[in-house]
Amino acid sequence: MKQYNFAIVGATGMVGRTFIKVLEEMDLPINKIYFMASKRSAGKTITFNNNDYIVEELTKASFDKNIDIALFSAGGATSLEYSPIAASKGVVVIDNSSAFRMDDLVPLVVPEVNPKDILKHQGIIANPNCSTIQAMVVLKPLHDKYTIKRVVYSTYQAVSGAGMGGYKDLEEGLKGNPPEKFPHPIAGNCIPHIDVFTENGYTKEEIKMINETRKILHEPNLAVTATAVRVPVFDSHSESINIEFEKPFNIDDVKKTITNAPGIIVQDDPFNNIYPLALEAAGKNETFVGRIRRDESVKNGINIWVVADNIRKGAATNTIQIAEKLIAYWNEEGK
Ligand code: 25A
Ligand code: L14
């Protein structure tokens, strides 16, 4: 099988380090691999598949070597500056930041949901927001079968979403120290504020979930609303999702549809205390779904509880699954 050259940009961050773990587990056809980060981390050693690599400083010349795929997770500003440079040199960038997600020329991909959108790329493919990804794997099979009319998201998001600084705020907060990353103490608290507030009273995190859901499902007018909340959990986002359908349904069929969908593990036996939990989803690549029940306040509605590791399926795993799919398409084309 043909092998490809990879670059990891933001290799020392929370998502970057998970790229390395997931790449080791998933066994992609990698020939050469380069690790890049800011000047602060240049010169550090990274171990990948038992070999040691030196982290390079990301510069405008970083993509002058022969690189096929670059996985970026170094924040929006870095992506805006360096992704177009990489793309202009023939590299396909798969970007974790929010910089290009809503760009019409950039596919926004969850491989279980809209893999063919990858084929439309012009050098950059965007990885969706973590909270959006785990919802999409469940919503897509339900939309195909029952036609979604409206979605209400309420999220319970882990501190790891805010990178190393978020993790540190919870660790230090549990010892009684004040926060540095979040605007309020996170230990013992719920903060209804993720990313920045906008004019309409919603946060950018909430707006990302709304817009990205519409783009990924190819439903630009779908009724979607969201409230995103940071909770004192280290890893894995949990979401309560209320969905209204156009079509009537049998709740057992809904459960079957979710159970048969790719990338999902159903944990739904409430009388035996079985439902998805953040602690159990941490470190896993799948999305966990439970508490599947009819919403009796509307004609055709359900409520579900959806949990996934936000740094794995919400970021690193999904990005690497996009790379895997891209390579599969290249192999079909003979590239
Ligand atoms: O703009 P966005 O899209 O909203 O993204 C903002 C941040 O969100 C995280 C990611 O933080 C990003 O910086 N993120 C992005 N996508 C995410 C997703 N899908 C996501 N989080 C969750 N889900 P991060 O901490 O995970 O990663 C930061 C990495 O980016 C590298 N980097 C930053 N600027 C760069 C750059 N690389 C190249 N060029 C640049 N200009 C960064 O490398 C890190 O790898 P580093 O060398 O700057 O950091 C190395 C070590 O230093 C720690 N650190 C970070 N900031 C500080 C710091 N230490 C001290 N002081 C700081 N201010 C890092 O955590 C790392 O350990
Ligand atoms: O848009 O702070 O991918 O939890 C995901 C994590 C934005 C910030 C994104 C967080 C980021 C968010």
Short mmCIF file of C-alpha atoms and ligand atoms in Angstrom, two decimals:
data_model
loop_
_atom_site.label_atom_id
_atom_site.label_comp_id
_atom_site.label_asym_id
_atom_site.label_seq_id
_atom_site.Cartn_x
_atom_site.Cartn_y
_atom_site.Cartn_z
CA MET A 1 0.00 0.00 0.00
CA LYS A 2 1.20 3.49 -0.83
CA GLN A 3 2.52 5.53 2.10
CA TYR A 4 2.13 9.24 2.73
CA ASN A 5 4.05 12.02 4.49
CA PHE A 6 2.33 13.71 7.43
CA ALA A 7 2.81 16.87 9.48
CA ILE A 8 1.26 17.51 12.90
CA VAL A 9 0.91 21.23 13.65
CA GLY A 10 0.34 22.06 17.34
CA ALA A 11 1.89 18.70 18.24
CA THR A 12 2.55 19.57 21.90
CA GLY A 13 -1.00 20.71 22.75
CA MET A 14 -3.89 18.76 24.23
CA VAL A 15 -5.26 17.77 20.81
CA GLY A 16 -1.78 17.42 19.24
CA ARG A 17 -0.66 14.85 21.78
CA THR A 18 -3.86 12.89 21.20
CA PHE A 19 -3.24 12.94 17.41
CA ILE A 20 -0.04 11.05 18.19
CA LYS A 21 -1.79 8.43 20.35
CA VAL A 22 -4.62 7.87 17.85
CA LEU A 23 -2.20 7.66 14.90
CA GLU A 24 -0.27 4.95 16.77
CA GLU A 25 -3.49 3.03 17.44
CA MET A 26 -5.04 3.38 13.97
CA ASP A 27 -2.03 2.38 11.89
CA LEU A 28 -2.33 4.76 8.90
CA PRO A 29 0.06 4.33 5.94
CA ILE A 30 2.66 6.87 7.16
CA ASN A 31 6.02 7.25 5.47
CA LYS A 32 7.56 10.40 7.00
CA ILE A 33 6.04 12.41 9.85
CA TYR A 34 7.00 15.89 11.08
CA PHE A 35 5.99 17.50 14.39
CA MET A 36 5.54 21.27 14.49
CA ALA A 37 4.58 23.76 17.20
CA SER A 38 5.37 27.31 18.27
CA LYS A 39 8.89 28.48 19.08
CA ARG A 40 8.21 27.74 22.77
CA SER A 41 8.13 24.00 22.09
CA ALA A 42 10.69 23.77 19.26
CA GLY A 43 13.51 21.37 20.21
CA LYS A 44 11.34 19.21 22.51
CA THR A 45 11.34 15.45 21.86
CA ILE A 46 8.20 13.52 20.84
CA THR A 47 8.10 9.72 20.77
CA PHE A 48 5.98 8.20 18.00
CA ASN A 49 5.91 4.42 17.33
CA ASN A 50 9.05 4.03 19.49
CA ASN A 51 11.07 6.57 17.47
CA ASP A 52 12.12 9.97 18.81
CA TYR A 53 11.39 13.14 16.81
CA ILE A 54 12.41 16.75 17.48
CA VAL A 55 9.60 19.33 17.42
CA GLU A 56 10.21 21.97 14.72
CA GLU A 57 9.14 25.60 14.93
CA LEU A 58 6.27 26.26 12.50
CA THR A 59 7.43 28.78 9.88
CA LYS A 60 6.39 29.83 6.38
CA ALA A 61 9.00 27.38 5.02
CA SER A 62 7.72 24.38 7.01
CA PHE A 63 5.78 22.99 4.03
CA ASP A 64 8.56 23.27 1.46
CA LYS A 65 9.28 19.59 2.02
CA ASN A 66 7.16 16.87 0.47
CA ILE A 67 4.12 16.60 2.77
CA ASP A 68 0.79 15.03 1.72
CA ILE A 69 -1.41 15.65 4.77
CA ALA A 70 -1.10 18.16 7.64
CA LEU A 71 -3.23 17.85 10.78
CA PHE A 72 -3.59 21.29 12.39
CA SER A 73 -4.60 22.03 16.00
CA ALA A 74 -2.78 25.18 17.00
CA GLY A 75 -5.68 27.62 17.29
CA GLY A 76 -7.56 29.73 14.77
CA ALA A 77 -4.92 32.42 14.23
CA THR A 78 -2.22 29.87 13.38
CA SER A 79 -4.58 28.05 11.02
CA LEU A 80 -5.59 31.26 9.25
CA GLU A 81 -1.96 32.15 8.64
CA TYR A 82 -0.40 28.77 7.81
CA SER A 83 -3.14 26.56 6.28
CA PRO A 84 -3.29 28.55 3.01
CA ILE A 85 0.51 28.39 2.76
CA ALA A 86 0.44 24.62 3.20
CA ALA A 87 -2.46 24.22 0.74
CA SER A 88 -0.65 26.33 -1.87
CA LYS A 89 2.20 23.79 -1.72
CA GLY A 90 -0.11 20.84 -2.44
CA VAL A 91 -0.59 19.73 1.16
CA VAL A 92 -4.14 18.76 2.23
CA VAL A 93 -4.77 20.44 5.58
CA ILE A 94 -7.28 18.93 8.02
CA ASP A 95 -7.92 21.77 10.44
CA ASN A 96 -9.28 21.54 13.99
CA SER A 97 -9.83 25.25 14.54
CA SER A 98 -13.01 27.18 13.84
CA ALA A 99 -11.24 29.38 11.26
CA PHE A 100 -12.54 27.77 8.04
CA ARG A 101 -15.54 25.69 9.12
CA MET A 102 -18.23 27.90 7.64
CA ASP A 103 -16.25 28.73 4.46
CA ASP A 104 -18.29 27.54 1.43
CA LEU A 105 -15.14 26.22 -0.23
CA VAL A 106 -14.16 24.12 2.80
CA PRO A 107 -15.84 20.76 3.50
CA LEU A 108 -16.89 20.23 7.15
CA VAL A 109 -16.77 16.51 7.75
CA VAL A 110 -17.84 13.79 10.16
CA PRO A 111 -16.78 10.58 8.34
CA GLU A 112 -19.83 8.54 9.47
CA VAL A 113 -22.15 11.31 8.25
CA ASN A 114 -20.92 13.14 5.13
CA PRO A 115 -17.70 11.44 3.93
CA LYS A 116 -18.27 12.36 0.26
CA ASP A 117 -17.94 16.07 1.10
CA ILE A 118 -14.20 15.34 1.42
CA LEU A 119 -14.04 15.01 -2.38
CA LYS A 120 -14.93 18.72 -2.79
CA HIS A 121 -11.87 19.99 -0.90
CA GLN A 122 -9.57 22.61 -2.37
CA GLY A 123 -6.65 22.02 0.01
CA ILE A 124 -8.39 22.54 3.35
CA ILE A 125 -10.90 20.26 5.13
CA ALA A 126 -12.37 21.41 8.46
CA ASN A 127 -12.97 19.27 11.53
CA PRO A 128 -16.20 20.38 13.23
CA ASN A 129 -16.57 21.64 16.79
CA CYS A 130 -16.38 18.85 19.37
CA SER A 131 -19.96 19.30 20.61
CA THR A 132 -21.28 19.20 17.04
CA ILE A 133 -19.44 16.02 16.03
CA GLN A 134 -20.87 13.75 18.74
CA ALA A 135 -24.39 15.00 18.01
CA MET A 136 -24.05 14.45 14.24
CA VAL A 137 -23.30 10.73 14.43
CA VAL A 138 -26.68 10.26 16.17
CA LEU A 139 -28.75 12.87 14.32
CA LYS A 140 -27.82 11.75 10.80
CA PRO A 141 -29.36 8.23 10.87
CA LEU A 142 -32.46 9.63 12.63
CA HIS A 143 -32.80 12.44 10.07
CA ASP A 144 -32.55 9.94 7.19
CA LYS A 145 -35.39 7.90 8.68
CA TYR A 146 -37.75 10.36 10.40
CA THR A 147 -36.81 13.85 9.03
CA ILE A 148 -35.72 16.16 11.83
CA LYS A 149 -37.92 19.25 12.32
CA ARG A 150 -36.20 20.91 15.31
CA VAL A 151 -33.24 20.26 17.63
CA VAL A 152 -32.56 21.66 21.14
CA TYR A 153 -29.01 21.10 22.45
CA SER A 154 -28.01 21.52 26.11
CA THR A 155 -24.34 20.70 26.70
CA TYR A 156 -22.28 19.77 29.77
CA GLN A 157 -18.73 20.35 28.50
CA ALA A 158 -15.41 19.15 29.92
CA VAL A 159 -12.59 21.55 30.80
CA SER A 160 -10.21 19.78 28.37
CA GLY A 161 -12.05 21.61 25.56
CA ALA A 162 -10.23 24.74 26.69
CA GLY A 163 -6.84 23.02 26.30
CA MET A 164 -4.16 22.66 28.95
CA GLY A 165 -5.27 25.88 30.66
CA GLY A 166 -8.78 24.49 31.22
CA TYR A 167 -7.40 21.31 32.76
CA LYS A 168 -5.17 23.34 35.06
CA ASP A 169 -8.06 25.57 36.23
CA LEU A 170 -10.01 22.51 37.44
CA GLU A 171 -6.96 20.85 39.04
CA GLU A 172 -5.96 24.04 40.85
CA GLY A 173 -9.57 24.97 41.63
CA LEU A 174 -10.05 21.64 43.45
CA LYS A 175 -7.14 22.74 45.70
CA GLY A 176 -8.86 26.08 46.33
CA ASN A 177 -6.76 28.21 43.93
CA PRO A 178 -8.34 30.91 41.71
CA PRO A 179 -8.98 30.36 37.95
CA GLU A 180 -6.69 31.69 35.20
CA LYS A 181 -8.41 30.40 32.03
CA PHE A 182 -12.12 30.64 32.89
CA PRO A 183 -13.88 33.83 34.08
CA HIS A 184 -15.13 32.06 37.25
CA PRO A 185 -14.06 29.12 39.44
CA ILE A 186 -14.95 25.86 37.66
CA ALA A 187 -14.52 23.51 40.64
CA GLY A 188 -17.99 23.08 42.18
CA ASN A 189 -19.56 25.26 39.49
CA CYS A 190 -21.40 25.25 36.13
CA ILE A 191 -20.48 28.14 33.83
CA PRO A 192 -23.00 28.92 31.02
CA HIS A 193 -20.32 30.58 28.94
CA ILE A 194 -18.08 28.83 26.37
CA ASP A 195 -16.11 30.90 23.85
CA VAL A 196 -17.19 34.58 23.60
CA PHE A 197 -20.65 36.19 23.77
CA THR A 198 -22.11 37.80 20.65
CA GLU A 199 -24.69 40.59 20.16
CA ASN A 200 -27.73 38.27 20.20
CA GLY A 201 -26.91 36.89 23.68
CA TYR A 202 -25.65 33.53 22.41
CA THR A 203 -22.02 32.39 22.76
CA LYS A 204 -19.92 31.52 19.74
CA GLU A 205 -19.86 27.90 20.92
CA GLU A 206 -23.69 27.82 20.70
CA ILE A 207 -23.70 29.50 17.29
CA LYS A 208 -21.06 27.04 16.03
CA MET A 209 -23.30 24.10 17.03
CA ILE A 210 -26.27 25.64 15.20
CA ASN A 211 -24.46 26.57 11.97
CA GLU A 212 -22.29 23.47 11.78
CA THR A 213 -25.30 21.13 12.28
CA ARG A 214 -27.01 22.77 9.29
CA LYS A 215 -23.90 22.56 7.11
CA ILE A 216 -23.05 18.91 7.91
CA LEU A 217 -26.65 17.69 7.45
CA HIS A 218 -27.02 19.81 4.27
CA GLU A 219 -30.11 21.44 5.81
CA PRO A 220 -29.44 25.22 5.76
CA ASN A 221 -32.83 26.09 7.27
CA LEU A 222 -33.09 23.46 10.01
CA ALA A 223 -34.49 24.81 13.32
CA VAL A 224 -31.71 24.36 15.88
CA THR A 225 -31.00 26.04 19.22
CA ALA A 226 -28.31 25.49 21.87
CA THR A 227 -27.15 26.28 25.40
CA ALA A 228 -23.50 25.35 26.08
CA VAL A 229 -22.31 24.96 29.67
CA ARG A 230 -18.85 24.23 31.14
CA VAL A 231 -18.99 21.72 34.01
CA PRO A 232 -16.29 20.50 36.43
CA VAL A 233 -15.45 17.36 34.42
CA PHE A 234 -11.93 16.75 33.04
CA ASP A 235 -12.72 14.73 29.90
CA SER A 236 -15.76 14.04 27.68
CA HIS A 237 -18.66 16.28 26.76
CA SER A 238 -22.21 15.20 27.70
CA GLU A 239 -25.26 16.51 25.84
CA SER A 240 -28.99 16.40 26.41
CA ILE A 241 -30.55 16.54 22.93
CA ASN A 242 -34.27 17.12 22.32
CA ILE A 243 -35.34 16.25 18.77
CA GLU A 244 -38.67 16.75 17.03
CA PHE A 245 -39.39 14.74 13.87
CA GLU A 246 -41.74 15.33 10.95
CA LYS A 247 -42.67 11.63 10.84
CA PRO A 248 -44.23 9.47 13.55
CA PHE A 249 -42.05 6.70 14.99
CA ASN A 250 -42.00 3.66 17.19
CA ILE A 251 -39.50 4.22 20.07
CA ASP A 252 -38.06 0.70 19.69
CA ASP A 253 -37.30 1.46 16.04
CA VAL A 254 -35.57 4.67 17.10
CA LYS A 255 -33.41 2.62 19.50
CA LYS A 256 -32.63 0.11 16.74
CA THR A 257 -31.71 2.87 14.29
CA ILE A 258 -29.29 4.39 16.81
CA THR A 259 -27.85 0.97 17.76
CA ASN A 260 -27.13 0.11 14.11
CA ALA A 261 -25.47 3.45 13.30
CA PRO A 262 -21.67 3.44 12.81
CA GLY A 263 -19.48 4.82 15.59
CA ILE A 264 -22.16 4.54 18.29
CA ILE A 265 -22.44 2.38 21.42
CA VAL A 266 -25.89 2.40 23.04
CA GLN A 267 -25.89 2.18 26.86
CA ASP A 268 -29.56 2.29 27.81
CA ASP A 269 -30.69 0.15 30.74
CA PRO A 270 -31.67 2.77 33.31
CA PHE A 271 -33.18 0.35 35.86
CA ASN A 272 -29.72 -1.20 36.13
CA ASN A 273 -28.06 2.26 36.32
CA ILE A 274 -26.73 1.94 32.78
CA TYR A 275 -26.45 5.15 30.76
CA PRO A 276 -23.50 6.99 29.15
CA LEU A 277 -21.03 8.58 31.58
CA ALA A 278 -18.17 11.01 30.95
CA LEU A 279 -15.68 8.98 33.00
CA GLU A 280 -16.40 5.85 30.94
CA ALA A 281 -16.30 7.58 27.55
CA ALA A 282 -12.89 9.14 28.29
CA GLY A 283 -10.14 7.61 26.17
CA LYS A 284 -12.62 5.94 23.75
CA ASN A 285 -13.21 6.76 20.10
CA GLU A 286 -16.96 5.98 19.99
CA THR A 287 -20.00 8.11 20.85
CA PHE A 288 -22.19 6.74 23.67
CA VAL A 289 -25.98 7.16 23.63
CA GLY A 290 -28.62 6.40 26.25
CA ARG A 291 -31.76 7.68 28.06
CA ILE A 292 -33.57 7.26 24.72
CA ARG A 293 -37.20 8.15 25.42
CA ARG A 294 -40.26 9.80 23.94
CA ASP A 295 -40.82 13.51 24.59
CA GLU A 296 -44.46 13.36 25.58
CA SER A 297 -44.94 17.15 25.34
CA VAL A 298 -44.90 17.18 21.50
CA LYS A 299 -46.32 15.05 18.66
CA ASN A 300 -43.15 13.32 17.39
CA GLY A 301 -40.28 14.02 19.78
CA ILE A 302 -37.50 12.25 21.70
CA ASN A 303 -34.91 13.07 24.36
CA ILE A 304 -31.47 11.44 24.35
CA TRP A 305 -28.20 11.69 26.35
CA VAL A 306 -25.02 11.64 24.26
CA VAL A 307 -21.45 11.43 25.59
CA ALA A 308 -18.07 11.31 23.82
CA ASP A 309 -14.42 12.09 24.58
CA ASN A 310 -14.18 15.62 23.19
CA ILE A 311 -10.44 15.39 22.51
CA ARG A 312 -10.83 12.00 20.75
CA LYS A 313 -14.08 11.80 18.68
CA GLY A 314 -14.53 15.57 19.19
CA ALA A 315 -11.11 16.40 17.75
CA ALA A 316 -8.15 14.02 17.16
CA THR A 317 -10.02 10.81 16.27
CA ASN A 318 -12.42 12.53 13.87
CA THR A 319 -9.53 14.36 12.16
CA ILE A 320 -7.60 11.12 11.69
CA GLN A 321 -10.73 9.34 10.42
CA ILE A 322 -11.02 12.13 7.82
CA ALA A 323 -7.37 11.49 6.83
CA GLU A 324 -8.06 7.76 6.59
CA LYS A 325 -11.09 8.36 4.33
CA LEU A 326 -9.13 10.85 2.18
CA ILE A 327 -6.40 8.23 1.69
CA ALA A 328 -9.05 5.63 0.77
CA TYR A 329 -10.39 8.02 -1.92
CA TRP A 330 -6.83 8.66 -3.15
CA ASN A 331 -6.25 4.91 -3.43
CA GLU A 332 -9.45 4.55 -5.50
CA GLU A 333 -8.17 7.32 -7.79
CA GLY A 334 -4.67 5.79 -7.89
CA LYS A 335 -2.96 8.81 -6.25
O1 25A B 1 -8.53 29.55 18.12
P1 25A B 1 -9.29 28.30 18.43
O2 25A B 1 -9.63 27.50 17.23
O3 25A B 1 -10.51 28.56 19.28
O4 25A B 1 -8.29 27.39 19.30
C1 25A B 1 -7.69 27.83 20.53
C2 25A B 1 -7.05 26.69 21.28
O5 25A B 1 -8.02 25.67 21.42
C3 25A B 1 -7.36 24.42 21.42
C4 25A B 1 -5.88 24.58 21.17
O6 25A B 1 -5.15 24.58 22.44
C5 25A B 1 -5.86 25.99 20.59
O7 25A B 1 -4.62 26.61 20.85
N1 25A B 1 -8.05 23.68 20.39
C6 25A B 1 -8.04 23.78 19.06
N2 25A B 1 -8.87 22.93 18.48
C7 25A B 1 -9.45 22.26 19.50
C8 25A B 1 -10.42 21.24 19.59
N3 25A B 1 -10.99 20.70 18.49
C9 25A B 1 -8.92 22.73 20.72
N4 25A B 1 -9.29 22.27 21.90
C10 25A B 1 -10.21 21.28 21.92
N5 25A B 1 -10.77 20.78 20.81
P2 25A B 1 -4.15 23.39 22.88
O8 25A B 1 -3.56 23.76 24.16
O9 25A B 1 -4.79 22.06 22.75
O10 25A B 1 -3.02 23.40 21.76
C11 25A B 1 -2.14 24.40 21.63
C12 25A B 1 -1.12 23.89 20.57
O11 25A B 1 -0.98 24.86 19.57
C13 25A B 1 0.40 25.20 19.44
N6 25A B 1 0.55 26.55 18.94
C14 25A B 1 0.01 27.67 19.44
N7 25A B 1 0.39 28.73 18.70
C15 25A B 1 1.18 28.25 17.72
C16 25A B 1 1.27 26.86 17.87
N8 25A B 1 2.02 26.11 17.06
C17 25A B 1 2.66 26.72 16.04
N9 25A B 1 2.63 28.05 15.83
C18 25A B 1 1.90 28.84 16.65
N10 25A B 1 1.87 30.16 16.43
C19 25A B 1 0.92 25.03 20.81
O12 25A B 1 2.29 24.83 20.87
C20 25A B 1 0.21 23.77 21.22
O13 25A B 1 0.91 22.66 20.66
P3 25A B 1 3.14 25.65 21.96
O14 25A B 1 4.57 25.30 21.67
O15 25A B 1 2.71 27.07 21.92
O16 25A B 1 2.75 25.12 23.33
C21 25A B 1 3.53 24.12 23.87
C22 25A B 1 3.16 23.89 25.29
O17 25A B 1 2.89 25.11 25.95
C23 25A B 1 1.58 25.13 26.51
N11 25A B 1 1.11 26.51 26.49
C24 25A B 1 0.20 27.00 25.65
N12 25A B 1 -0.01 28.29 25.89
C25 25A B 1 0.81 28.62 26.90
C26 25A B 1 1.53 27.48 27.30
N13 25A B 1 2.43 27.51 28.28
C27 25A B 1 2.61 28.69 28.92
N14 25A B 1 1.96 29.81 28.59
C28 25A B 1 1.07 29.83 27.60
N15 25A B 1 0.41 30.96 27.29
C29 25A B 1 0.87 24.18 25.63
O18 25A B 1 -0.25 23.66 26.24
C30 25A B 1 1.89 23.12 25.36
O19 25A B 1 2.01 22.24 26.47
O1 L14 B 2 -14.36 25.51 18.17
O2 L14 B 2 -13.45 25.90 24.98
O3 L14 B 2 -13.34 23.60 18.23
O4 L14 B 2 -14.33 23.91 25.01
C1 L14 B 2 -13.64 23.62 20.91
C2 L14 B 2 -13.45 23.70 22.38
C3 L14 B 2 -13.66 26.12 20.79
C4 L14 B 2 -13.48 26.17 22.29
C5 L14 B 2 -13.67 24.67 18.77
C6 L14 B 2 -13.92 24.93 24.42
C7 L14 B 2 -13.19 24.84 20.19
C8 L14 B 2 -14.07 24.95 22.92
#
